[in-house]
Short mmCIF file of C-alpha atoms and ligand atoms in Angstrom, two decimals:
data_model
loop_
_atom_site.label_atom_id
_atom_site.label_comp_id
_atom_site.label_asym_id
_atom_site.label_seq_id
_atom_site.Cartn_x
_atom_site.Cartn_y
_atom_site.Cartn_z
CA MET A 1474 79.18 110.71 129.59
CA SER A 1475 80.04 113.03 132.33
CA GLU A 1476 82.90 110.96 133.59
CA GLU A 1477 84.01 110.75 129.88
CA LYS A 1478 84.35 114.46 129.95
CA LYS A 1479 87.06 114.13 132.67
CA ILE A 1480 89.76 113.14 129.97
CA PRO A 1481 91.02 116.52 128.83
CA TYR A 1482 91.27 117.79 124.98
CA LYS A 1483 94.66 117.63 125.21
CA ILE A 1484 96.71 114.91 127.31
CA TYR A 1485 99.75 116.72 127.98
CA LEU A 1486 102.76 115.06 129.92
CA SER A 1487 105.56 116.88 131.46
CA GLU A 1488 109.16 116.87 130.58
CA GLU A 1489 109.96 114.41 133.49
CA GLU A 1490 107.23 111.83 131.94
CA MET A 1491 108.89 111.80 128.84
CA PRO A 1492 110.64 108.45 127.75
CA ARG A 1493 114.10 108.02 128.46
CA GLU A 1494 114.60 105.18 126.62
CA TRP A 1495 113.50 104.25 123.13
CA TYR A 1496 112.03 100.85 122.51
CA ASN A 1497 112.98 98.43 120.03
CA VAL A 1498 110.34 96.10 118.95
CA ARG A 1499 112.38 93.52 117.16
CA ALA A 1500 113.42 92.43 120.70
CA ASP A 1501 110.22 91.18 121.21
CA MET A 1502 109.57 89.62 117.74
CA THR A 1503 110.12 85.85 117.47
CA LYS A 1504 110.68 85.93 113.62
CA LYS A 1505 113.11 88.98 113.12
CA PRO A 1506 112.97 91.04 110.28
CA ALA A 1507 115.29 89.80 107.29
CA PRO A 1508 118.70 91.36 107.42
CA LEU A 1509 119.96 93.75 104.85
CA LEU A 1510 122.18 92.15 101.97
CA ASN A 1511 124.96 93.20 100.15
CA PRO A 1512 124.02 93.42 96.76
CA GLY A 1513 127.41 92.27 95.19
CA THR A 1514 127.58 89.29 97.35
CA GLY A 1515 124.08 88.60 98.43
CA LYS A 1516 125.40 87.94 102.09
CA PRO A 1517 123.86 89.94 104.77
CA MET A 1518 125.69 93.25 105.65
CA THR A 1519 128.10 93.28 108.19
CA ALA A 1520 128.55 96.40 110.47
CA GLU A 1521 131.92 97.33 108.68
CA GLU A 1522 130.17 97.45 105.42
CA LEU A 1523 127.09 99.47 106.69
CA GLY A 1524 129.80 101.72 108.63
CA ALA A 1525 131.08 103.12 105.31
CA VAL A 1526 127.76 104.37 104.56
CA PHE A 1527 126.20 104.95 108.24
CA CYS A 1528 127.45 106.29 111.42
CA LYS A 1529 128.89 103.58 113.67
CA GLU A 1530 126.63 103.88 116.49
CA LEU A 1531 123.42 103.81 113.85
CA VAL A 1532 124.70 100.54 112.59
CA ASP A 1533 124.89 99.02 115.99
CA GLN A 1534 121.02 100.36 116.09
CA GLU A 1535 120.38 98.94 112.88
CA LEU A 1536 121.71 95.43 113.48
CA ASP A 1537 120.60 95.20 116.98
CA ASN A 1538 117.52 92.67 117.14
CA ASP A 1539 117.68 91.83 120.75
CA THR A 1540 117.96 95.06 123.13
CA ALA A 1541 114.79 96.14 124.08
CA TYR A 1542 115.31 99.66 125.56
CA ILE A 1543 117.96 102.04 124.01
CA PRO A 1544 118.67 105.08 126.35
CA ILE A 1545 118.18 108.46 124.44
CA PRO A 1546 121.06 110.41 125.10
CA ASP A 1547 120.52 113.41 127.36
CA GLU A 1548 121.60 115.77 124.44
CA ILE A 1549 118.74 114.42 122.34
CA ARG A 1550 116.16 114.44 124.98
CA ASP A 1551 117.01 117.98 125.39
CA PHE A 1552 116.41 118.74 121.97
CA TYR A 1553 113.03 116.93 122.26
CA LYS A 1554 112.04 119.08 125.15
CA MET A 1555 112.01 122.23 122.52
CA TYR A 1556 108.85 120.37 120.75
CA ARG A 1557 107.96 117.23 122.76
CA PRO A 1558 106.18 115.64 124.66
CA SER A 1559 103.79 116.30 121.91
CA PRO A 1560 100.00 116.17 122.93
CA LEU A 1561 97.65 113.62 122.77
CA VAL A 1562 94.05 115.12 121.82
CA ARG A 1563 90.77 113.60 122.29
CA ALA A 1564 88.79 114.68 119.13
CA TYR A 1565 85.62 115.42 120.81
CA CYS A 1566 84.77 118.01 117.93
CA LEU A 1567 85.08 115.27 115.41
CA GLU A 1568 83.11 112.75 117.31
CA GLU A 1569 80.50 115.28 117.99
CA LYS A 1570 80.58 116.06 114.24
CA LEU A 1571 79.99 112.46 113.09
CA GLN A 1572 77.61 111.63 115.98
CA THR A 1573 79.66 108.50 116.65
CA PRO A 1574 79.75 106.53 119.62
CA ALA A 1575 83.53 105.94 119.14
CA ARG A 1576 86.29 107.77 121.21
CA ILE A 1577 88.80 109.26 118.87
CA TYR A 1578 92.33 110.50 119.96
CA TYR A 1579 95.30 111.61 117.87
CA LYS A 1580 98.92 112.04 118.59
CA PHE A 1581 100.08 115.37 116.93
CA GLU A 1582 103.40 115.56 115.60
CA GLY A 1583 103.02 118.82 113.69
CA ASN A 1584 104.16 121.13 116.34
CA ASN A 1585 107.50 122.09 115.22
CA THR A 1586 108.84 123.98 112.35
CA SER A 1587 109.85 121.04 110.04
CA GLY A 1588 106.17 120.23 110.39
CA SER A 1589 106.36 116.36 110.96
CA HIS A 1590 107.30 113.59 113.24
CA LYS A 1591 110.65 113.25 111.26
CA LEU A 1592 112.34 115.41 113.46
CA ASN A 1593 112.41 112.91 116.03
CA SER A 1594 115.00 110.70 113.97
CA ALA A 1595 116.89 113.83 112.27
CA ILE A 1596 117.88 114.91 115.73
CA ALA A 1597 118.98 111.30 116.72
CA GLN A 1598 121.18 110.71 113.39
CA ALA A 1599 122.57 114.19 113.54
CA TYR A 1600 123.96 113.65 117.09
CA TYR A 1601 125.63 110.41 116.30
CA ALA A 1602 127.01 111.79 113.29
CA LYS A 1603 128.49 114.70 115.41
CA LYS A 1604 129.70 112.36 118.22
CA GLN A 1605 131.43 110.65 115.89
CA GLY A 1606 133.29 113.70 114.86
CA LEU A 1607 132.02 113.69 111.16
CA LYS A 1608 131.79 117.12 109.32
CA GLY A 1609 128.36 116.36 107.78
CA VAL A 1610 125.77 114.08 106.49
CA THR A 1611 124.11 113.87 103.00
CA THR A 1612 120.61 112.78 102.29
CA GLU A 1613 117.64 113.07 99.87
CA THR A 1614 114.26 114.66 100.06
CA GLY A 1615 111.23 114.28 97.95
CA ALA A 1616 108.53 116.40 99.36
CA GLY A 1617 111.00 118.11 101.70
CA GLN A 1618 110.01 117.25 105.15
CA TRP A 1619 112.74 114.95 106.15
CA GLY A 1620 115.07 117.63 104.40
CA THR A 1621 113.56 120.29 106.38
CA ALA A 1622 113.99 118.14 109.92
CA LEU A 1623 117.53 117.19 109.22
CA SER A 1624 118.48 120.68 108.14
CA MET A 1625 117.08 121.76 111.83
CA ALA A 1626 118.96 119.18 113.47
CA CYS A 1627 122.21 120.00 111.89
CA ALA A 1628 122.06 123.67 112.55
CA TYR A 1629 121.25 122.92 116.02
CA LEU A 1630 124.78 120.51 116.32
CA GLY A 1631 126.65 122.59 113.62
CA LEU A 1632 126.93 119.81 111.02
CA ASP A 1633 127.11 120.39 107.22
CA CYS A 1634 123.94 119.05 105.73
CA ARG A 1635 123.68 118.40 101.86
CA VAL A 1636 120.47 117.75 100.53
CA TYR A 1637 119.44 116.12 97.40
CA MET A 1638 116.05 117.33 96.62
CA VAL A 1639 114.05 115.53 93.72
CA LYS A 1640 114.24 118.06 91.13
CA VAL A 1641 110.24 118.52 90.45
CA SER A 1642 110.04 119.20 94.22
CA TYR A 1643 113.07 121.74 94.13
CA GLU A 1644 111.11 123.45 91.33
CA GLN A 1645 107.41 123.26 92.48
CA LYS A 1646 108.25 123.52 96.05
CA PRO A 1647 110.54 126.58 96.61
CA PHE A 1648 109.26 127.28 100.03
CA ARG A 1649 110.45 123.82 101.40
CA ARG A 1650 113.80 124.51 99.65
CA GLU A 1651 114.27 127.86 101.40
CA VAL A 1652 113.32 126.69 104.74
CA MET A 1653 116.18 124.28 104.50
CA ARG A 1654 118.61 126.89 103.21
CA THR A 1655 117.28 129.18 105.90
CA TYR A 1656 118.66 126.49 108.31
CA GLY A 1657 122.19 126.18 106.59
CA ALA A 1658 121.51 123.37 104.31
CA SER A 1659 122.84 123.18 100.78
CA VAL A 1660 120.07 121.92 98.56
CA THR A 1661 120.81 120.57 95.05
CA PRO A 1662 118.13 119.36 92.74
CA SER A 1663 118.44 115.55 91.72
CA PRO A 1664 119.54 114.08 89.13
CA SER A 1665 122.67 116.35 89.32
CA GLU A 1666 126.06 116.58 87.66
CA LEU A 1667 127.61 116.49 91.10
CA THR A 1668 127.69 112.56 91.18
CA SER A 1669 128.66 109.90 88.96
CA VAL A 1670 125.27 108.39 89.12
CA GLY A 1671 123.41 111.86 88.68
CA ARG A 1672 125.63 112.13 85.54
CA LYS A 1673 124.61 108.58 83.97
CA ILE A 1674 120.86 109.27 84.77
CA LEU A 1675 120.74 112.56 83.19
CA ALA A 1676 122.65 110.96 80.13
CA GLU A 1677 120.21 108.14 79.81
CA HIS A 1678 116.97 110.29 80.54
CA PRO A 1679 117.76 113.76 79.70
CA GLY A 1680 114.98 116.38 80.97
CA THR A 1681 113.97 113.89 83.87
CA THR A 1682 112.28 115.52 87.03
CA GLY A 1683 113.97 112.86 89.14
CA SER A 1684 112.94 110.47 91.74
CA LEU A 1685 113.26 109.73 95.40
CA GLY A 1686 115.21 106.50 94.32
CA CYS A 1687 117.78 108.53 92.13
CA ALA A 1688 118.16 111.02 94.90
CA ILE A 1689 119.05 108.39 97.37
CA SER A 1690 121.62 106.97 95.04
CA GLU A 1691 123.25 110.56 94.71
CA ALA A 1692 123.28 111.22 98.30
CA VAL A 1693 124.92 107.92 99.01
CA GLU A 1694 127.43 108.45 96.38
CA ASP A 1695 128.13 111.85 97.70
CA ALA A 1696 128.65 110.48 101.28
CA VAL A 1697 131.06 107.58 100.43
CA SER A 1698 133.50 109.81 98.25
CA HIS A 1699 133.95 112.62 100.58
CA GLU A 1700 135.97 112.48 103.82
CA GLY A 1701 133.89 112.86 107.11
CA TYR A 1702 130.52 112.50 105.66
CA ARG A 1703 128.17 109.59 106.00
CA TYR A 1704 124.52 109.11 104.42
CA VAL A 1705 121.38 109.58 106.88
CA LEU A 1706 117.86 108.31 105.74
CA GLY A 1707 114.63 109.30 107.22
CA SER A 1708 112.56 106.49 106.80
CA VAL A 1709 112.17 102.57 106.28
CA LEU A 1710 115.37 101.69 108.14
CA ASN A 1711 115.11 100.08 111.71
CA GLN A 1712 116.96 102.55 113.41
CA VAL A 1713 114.72 105.16 112.25
CA LEU A 1714 111.43 103.14 113.83
CA LEU A 1715 113.58 102.85 116.79
CA HIS A 1716 113.93 106.67 117.34
CA GLN A 1717 110.12 107.29 116.48
CA SER A 1718 109.08 104.92 118.88
CA VAL A 1719 109.08 108.19 121.24
CA ILE A 1720 105.89 108.72 119.63
CA GLY A 1721 104.19 105.61 120.80
CA LEU A 1722 105.69 105.39 124.10
CA GLU A 1723 104.46 109.07 124.74
CA THR A 1724 100.95 107.95 123.70
CA LYS A 1725 101.01 104.80 125.68
CA ILE A 1726 102.07 106.85 128.87
CA ALA A 1727 99.22 109.56 128.31
CA LEU A 1728 96.69 106.69 127.72
CA ASP A 1729 97.71 104.88 130.78
CA LYS A 1730 97.34 108.13 132.89
CA TYR A 1731 93.65 107.82 132.22
CA GLY A 1732 93.34 104.30 132.08
CA ILE A 1733 92.39 104.29 128.32
CA LYS A 1734 93.05 100.89 126.40
CA PRO A 1735 92.53 101.71 122.51
CA ASP A 1736 90.96 98.92 120.38
CA MET A 1737 92.21 100.46 117.36
CA ILE A 1738 95.35 102.06 116.25
CA ILE A 1739 95.90 103.72 112.64
CA GLY A 1740 98.76 105.40 111.14
CA CYS A 1741 99.80 106.32 107.58
CA ALA A 1742 102.40 104.37 105.91
CA GLY A 1743 105.01 105.70 103.69
CA GLY A 1744 108.44 103.84 104.47
CA GLY A 1745 106.64 103.27 107.87
CA SER A 1746 108.45 105.14 110.26
CA ASN A 1747 105.74 106.92 112.13
CA LEU A 1748 103.53 104.15 112.30
CA GLY A 1749 106.33 101.85 113.28
CA GLY A 1750 106.96 104.27 115.88
CA LEU A 1751 103.34 104.84 116.94
CA ILE A 1752 102.48 101.09 117.30
CA SER A 1753 105.68 99.90 118.68
CA PRO A 1754 105.01 99.67 122.45
CA PHE A 1755 101.41 98.39 121.77
CA MET A 1756 102.93 95.76 119.19
CA GLY A 1757 105.15 94.59 122.01
CA GLU A 1758 102.38 93.77 124.39
CA LYS A 1759 100.83 92.15 121.53
CA LEU A 1760 103.86 89.88 120.73
CA ARG A 1761 104.23 89.18 124.34
CA GLY A 1762 100.77 88.14 124.69
CA GLU A 1763 99.71 90.90 127.30
CA ALA A 1764 97.19 92.60 124.96
CA ASP A 1765 95.72 92.78 121.55
CA TYR A 1766 95.27 95.75 119.53
CA ASP A 1767 93.82 96.11 115.64
CA ILE A 1768 96.67 97.99 114.18
CA VAL A 1769 95.98 99.35 110.66
CA ALA A 1770 98.30 100.51 108.12
CA VAL A 1771 96.79 103.39 105.50
CA GLU A 1772 98.72 103.83 102.11
CA PRO A 1773 97.58 105.64 99.00
CA ALA A 1774 95.65 103.32 96.39
CA SER A 1775 98.07 104.97 93.79
CA CYS A 1776 101.05 103.49 95.92
CA PRO A 1777 99.99 100.40 97.67
CA SER A 1778 103.33 98.54 98.67
CA LEU A 1779 101.36 96.52 101.59
CA THR A 1780 98.00 95.56 100.11
CA ARG A 1781 99.24 94.89 96.59
CA GLY A 1782 103.27 94.35 96.67
CA ARG A 1783 105.20 91.57 97.14
CA TYR A 1784 107.11 90.41 100.00
CA ALA A 1785 110.47 89.87 98.66
CA TYR A 1786 114.09 91.23 98.65
CA ASP A 1787 114.55 94.72 96.62
CA TYR A 1788 116.89 97.51 95.96
CA CYS A 1789 116.12 100.57 97.94
CA ASP A 1790 117.28 102.99 95.21
CA THR A 1791 117.27 103.76 91.69
CA GLY A 1792 121.02 103.42 91.13
CA LYS A 1793 121.32 100.12 93.13
CA VAL A 1794 124.01 101.41 95.38
CA CYS A 1795 122.28 100.65 98.59
CA PRO A 1796 121.95 97.22 100.46
CA LEU A 1797 118.94 95.05 99.47
CA ALA A 1798 116.31 94.91 101.87
CA LYS A 1799 113.35 92.25 102.29
CA MET A 1800 109.94 94.45 102.25
CA TYR A 1801 106.71 94.65 100.76
CA THR A 1802 107.66 96.35 97.59
CA LEU A 1803 106.23 97.27 94.18
CA GLY A 1804 109.58 97.16 92.61
CA SER A 1805 112.38 99.84 92.48
CA GLY A 1806 111.15 100.08 88.91
CA PHE A 1807 107.72 101.26 90.08
CA ILE A 1808 106.90 104.91 89.20
CA PRO A 1809 104.22 106.06 91.11
CA SER A 1810 101.35 108.16 89.55
CA PRO A 1811 101.34 111.58 90.62
CA ASN A 1812 99.94 111.99 94.18
CA HIS A 1813 99.89 114.84 96.58
CA ALA A 1814 101.16 112.82 99.37
CA GLY A 1815 104.86 113.06 98.57
CA GLY A 1816 106.08 111.18 101.87
CA LEU A 1817 104.16 108.24 100.84
CA ARG A 1818 105.30 107.61 97.41
CA TYR A 1819 108.10 105.29 98.27
CA HIS A 1820 108.04 101.82 96.57
CA GLY A 1821 109.07 100.01 99.52
CA MET A 1822 107.81 99.30 103.32
CA SER A 1823 110.06 99.14 106.16
CA PRO A 1824 111.31 95.58 106.94
CA VAL A 1825 109.89 95.71 110.38
CA LEU A 1826 106.56 96.29 109.50
CA SER A 1827 106.71 93.95 106.34
CA GLU A 1828 107.59 91.10 108.92
CA LEU A 1829 104.71 91.91 111.19
CA TYR A 1830 102.36 92.44 108.52
CA ASP A 1831 103.45 89.10 106.93
CA GLN A 1832 102.94 87.64 110.09
CA GLY A 1833 99.34 89.04 110.13
CA LEU A 1834 99.87 91.12 113.56
CA MET A 1835 98.55 93.99 111.75
CA ARG A 1836 96.55 94.89 108.65
CA ALA A 1837 96.60 97.41 105.76
CA VAL A 1838 94.25 99.26 103.98
CA SER A 1839 94.35 101.66 100.89
CA VAL A 1840 92.62 104.96 100.32
CA GLU A 1841 92.05 107.12 97.29
CA GLN A 1842 93.28 110.41 97.21
CA THR A 1843 89.87 112.69 96.89
CA SER A 1844 88.65 110.68 99.72
CA VAL A 1845 91.74 111.55 101.63
CA PHE A 1846 91.24 115.44 101.08
CA GLU A 1847 87.55 115.17 101.92
CA ALA A 1848 88.50 113.78 105.40
CA ALA A 1849 91.35 116.55 105.61
CA GLU A 1850 88.84 119.43 105.19
CA LEU A 1851 86.24 117.88 107.40
CA PHE A 1852 89.03 117.35 110.17
CA ALA A 1853 90.47 121.06 109.62
CA ARG A 1854 87.08 122.46 109.93
CA VAL A 1855 86.11 120.75 113.31
CA GLU A 1856 89.44 120.21 114.98
CA GLY A 1857 91.43 123.29 113.80
CA ILE A 1858 94.66 121.68 112.62
CA LEU A 1859 95.44 121.87 108.95
CA PRO A 1860 96.77 118.40 108.36
CA ALA A 1861 99.33 117.45 105.86
CA PRO A 1862 98.16 115.03 102.99
CA GLU A 1863 100.21 112.21 104.20
CA SER A 1864 98.68 112.12 107.83
CA SER A 1865 95.14 112.75 106.21
CA HIS A 1866 95.32 109.17 104.99
CA ALA A 1867 95.04 108.01 108.81
CA ILE A 1868 92.14 110.56 109.40
CA ARG A 1869 90.32 108.92 106.53
CA ALA A 1870 90.82 105.57 108.18
CA ALA A 1871 89.59 106.84 111.42
CA ILE A 1872 86.65 108.55 110.04
CA ASP A 1873 85.39 105.55 108.03
CA GLU A 1874 85.77 103.47 111.44
CA ALA A 1875 84.03 106.04 113.38
CA LEU A 1876 81.05 105.96 110.91
CA ARG A 1877 81.18 102.17 111.17
CA CYS A 1878 80.79 102.31 114.95
CA LYS A 1879 77.91 104.67 114.41
CA GLU A 1880 76.12 102.13 112.48
CA THR A 1881 76.84 99.35 115.20
CA GLY A 1882 76.43 101.43 118.19
CA GLU A 1883 80.10 100.41 119.31
CA GLU A 1884 81.89 102.52 121.66
CA LYS A 1885 85.35 101.58 120.09
CA THR A 1886 88.59 103.88 121.23
CA ILE A 1887 90.46 104.64 118.30
CA VAL A 1888 93.81 106.17 118.25
CA PHE A 1889 95.54 107.69 115.23
CA GLY A 1890 99.10 109.33 114.48
CA LEU A 1891 98.45 113.00 112.97
CA THR A 1892 101.95 113.26 111.72
CA GLY A 1893 102.09 116.77 110.62
CA THR A 1894 100.98 120.05 108.95
CA GLY A 1895 100.10 120.69 105.58
CA TYR A 1896 100.83 124.47 105.13
CA PHE A 1897 103.22 123.34 102.30
CA ASP A 1898 100.78 121.53 100.32
CA MET A 1899 98.37 124.40 99.58
CA VAL A 1900 98.60 123.44 95.89
CA ALA A 1901 97.29 119.95 96.68
CA TYR A 1902 94.42 121.65 98.34
CA GLU A 1903 93.80 124.22 95.84
CA LYS A 1904 93.42 121.31 93.28
CA TYR A 1905 90.96 119.68 95.87
CA ASN A 1906 88.94 122.90 96.14
CA ASN A 1907 88.80 123.56 92.72
CA GLY A 1908 87.45 120.03 92.04
CA GLU A 1909 90.34 119.21 89.58
CA MET A 1910 91.69 116.41 91.88
CA GLN A 1911 91.99 112.76 90.34
CA ASP A 1912 92.18 109.66 91.63
CA TYR A 1913 94.83 107.15 90.13
CA ILE A 1914 94.88 103.41 90.90
CA PRO A 1915 97.25 101.42 89.03
CA THR A 1916 96.17 98.67 87.18
CA ASP A 1917 97.95 95.29 87.55
CA GLU A 1918 99.54 95.88 84.01
CA ASP A 1919 100.90 99.01 85.58
CA LEU A 1920 102.19 97.16 88.45
CA LYS A 1921 104.06 94.65 86.19
CA PRO A 1922 107.14 96.63 85.31
CA GLY A 1923 107.73 97.30 89.04
CA PHE A 1924 107.47 93.67 89.76
CA ASP A 1925 109.58 92.57 86.64
CA SER A 1926 112.40 94.95 88.34
CA LEU A 1927 112.65 92.80 91.26
CA PRO A 1928 116.25 91.29 91.64
CA ALA A 1929 116.49 87.27 91.70
CA ILE A 1930 116.91 87.05 95.46
CA GLY A 1931 115.51 85.45 98.43
C1 PLP B 2661 107.31 111.55 105.71
C2 PLP B 2661 106.01 111.67 106.10
C3 PLP B 2661 104.97 110.44 106.13
C4 PLP B 2661 105.71 109.23 105.77
O1 PLP B 2661 106.66 108.56 106.20
P1 PLP B 2661 106.56 107.29 107.15
O2 PLP B 2661 107.95 106.91 107.40
O3 PLP B 2661 105.89 106.16 106.48
O4 PLP B 2661 106.21 107.85 108.63
C5 PLP B 2661 103.93 110.77 106.91
N1 PLP B 2661 103.47 112.15 107.03
C6 PLP B 2661 104.27 113.12 107.09
C7 PLP B 2661 103.86 114.36 107.68
C8 PLP B 2661 105.55 113.04 106.56
O5 PLP B 2661 106.35 113.80 106.56
#
């Protein structure tokens, strides 16, 4: 035990120790993730086709299944230095509270104004847009974390940032909206009259409060119809997982410093970017046969794309303007029941994680909302950090495992990703505190319309 205590509460790295390259886990996969398909022709998207929507260098990253290490440009690394390296925290207080022999660590990504890991990819995507000489970028945001991160990155680089925000969030989360505007972004409630797809959806469903899939369609249309603009996306895509690998690389450097080998790595999974980034270097070792880890994705029981979804080609957006991706999905027609973890409500999952999951290299569990908030409160009270509801899914799973270890006496080392803070989610905490929060678990019947909406491809 005394030796144990030599591990500090927070393992910080110096700027020098920060990674200089991102790690591309696809390079070590024998069976690669399935390519994006052109919805018109059913053929893999070419770099040229993708270049109409995305920045050139990001297209190259998206399609690169072979280069293991991709240099992080100095400008991006300098921006990272404002809020990275992020600490790896030994959760001594949580261990004490749970009376578990397990050793728990978490990688905290909430230490920046946007409050989440999304800034790691936002700055990279904005940088490549700027380098290409573009005027600006468009995107969608649901709960607002991605839009906030992107607006910060664009402000830093002097790029125009146009955000389509799901209407219900625009109205219910005015603070997130105002943070984005403070960083100079223009924020439009979606569906809007600004795009033809928005006008069509409004005509068909007057009074609709919008959805992420619909906001994506609007943002893409805006980008392709304006000279000097491209679309950027905060999760799901291969390039986003690549940028987020900085999380896992730092985690590995910190653990290696103290000779710690994790048994289990846990992360919440919405589109899969934080989890994909956290596990990348560990998964690389696993793929190369150098080490083994129990890797766990945690998703809400209300939006269970890995645990109950199908592995199939699907539309990424409601308007069906985006390429098709092969992924674990509930179908683009799936409408998730209300859930306070807005960042985990997407119908599909990153093609990289989907493929790794399909190959049995990682597993997935689903957890219910009230149990997630119970874990969030316990964590906040002992560790001090007020976690985002999304992140709290990982906390729940880590606590469950630590309690299991208490039963068995196993001294497991658990690492989980704490993706962000929950200051903008106090309405959800209020519901929980008032005992008004409910669990929604879709029945097979509820999932059927989503599966029926899958295209007949692949
Ligand atoms: C967006 C978000 C997530 C989920 O997105 P992934 O792409 O699955 O990582 C998780 N936590 C926070 C705090 C988020 O903002």
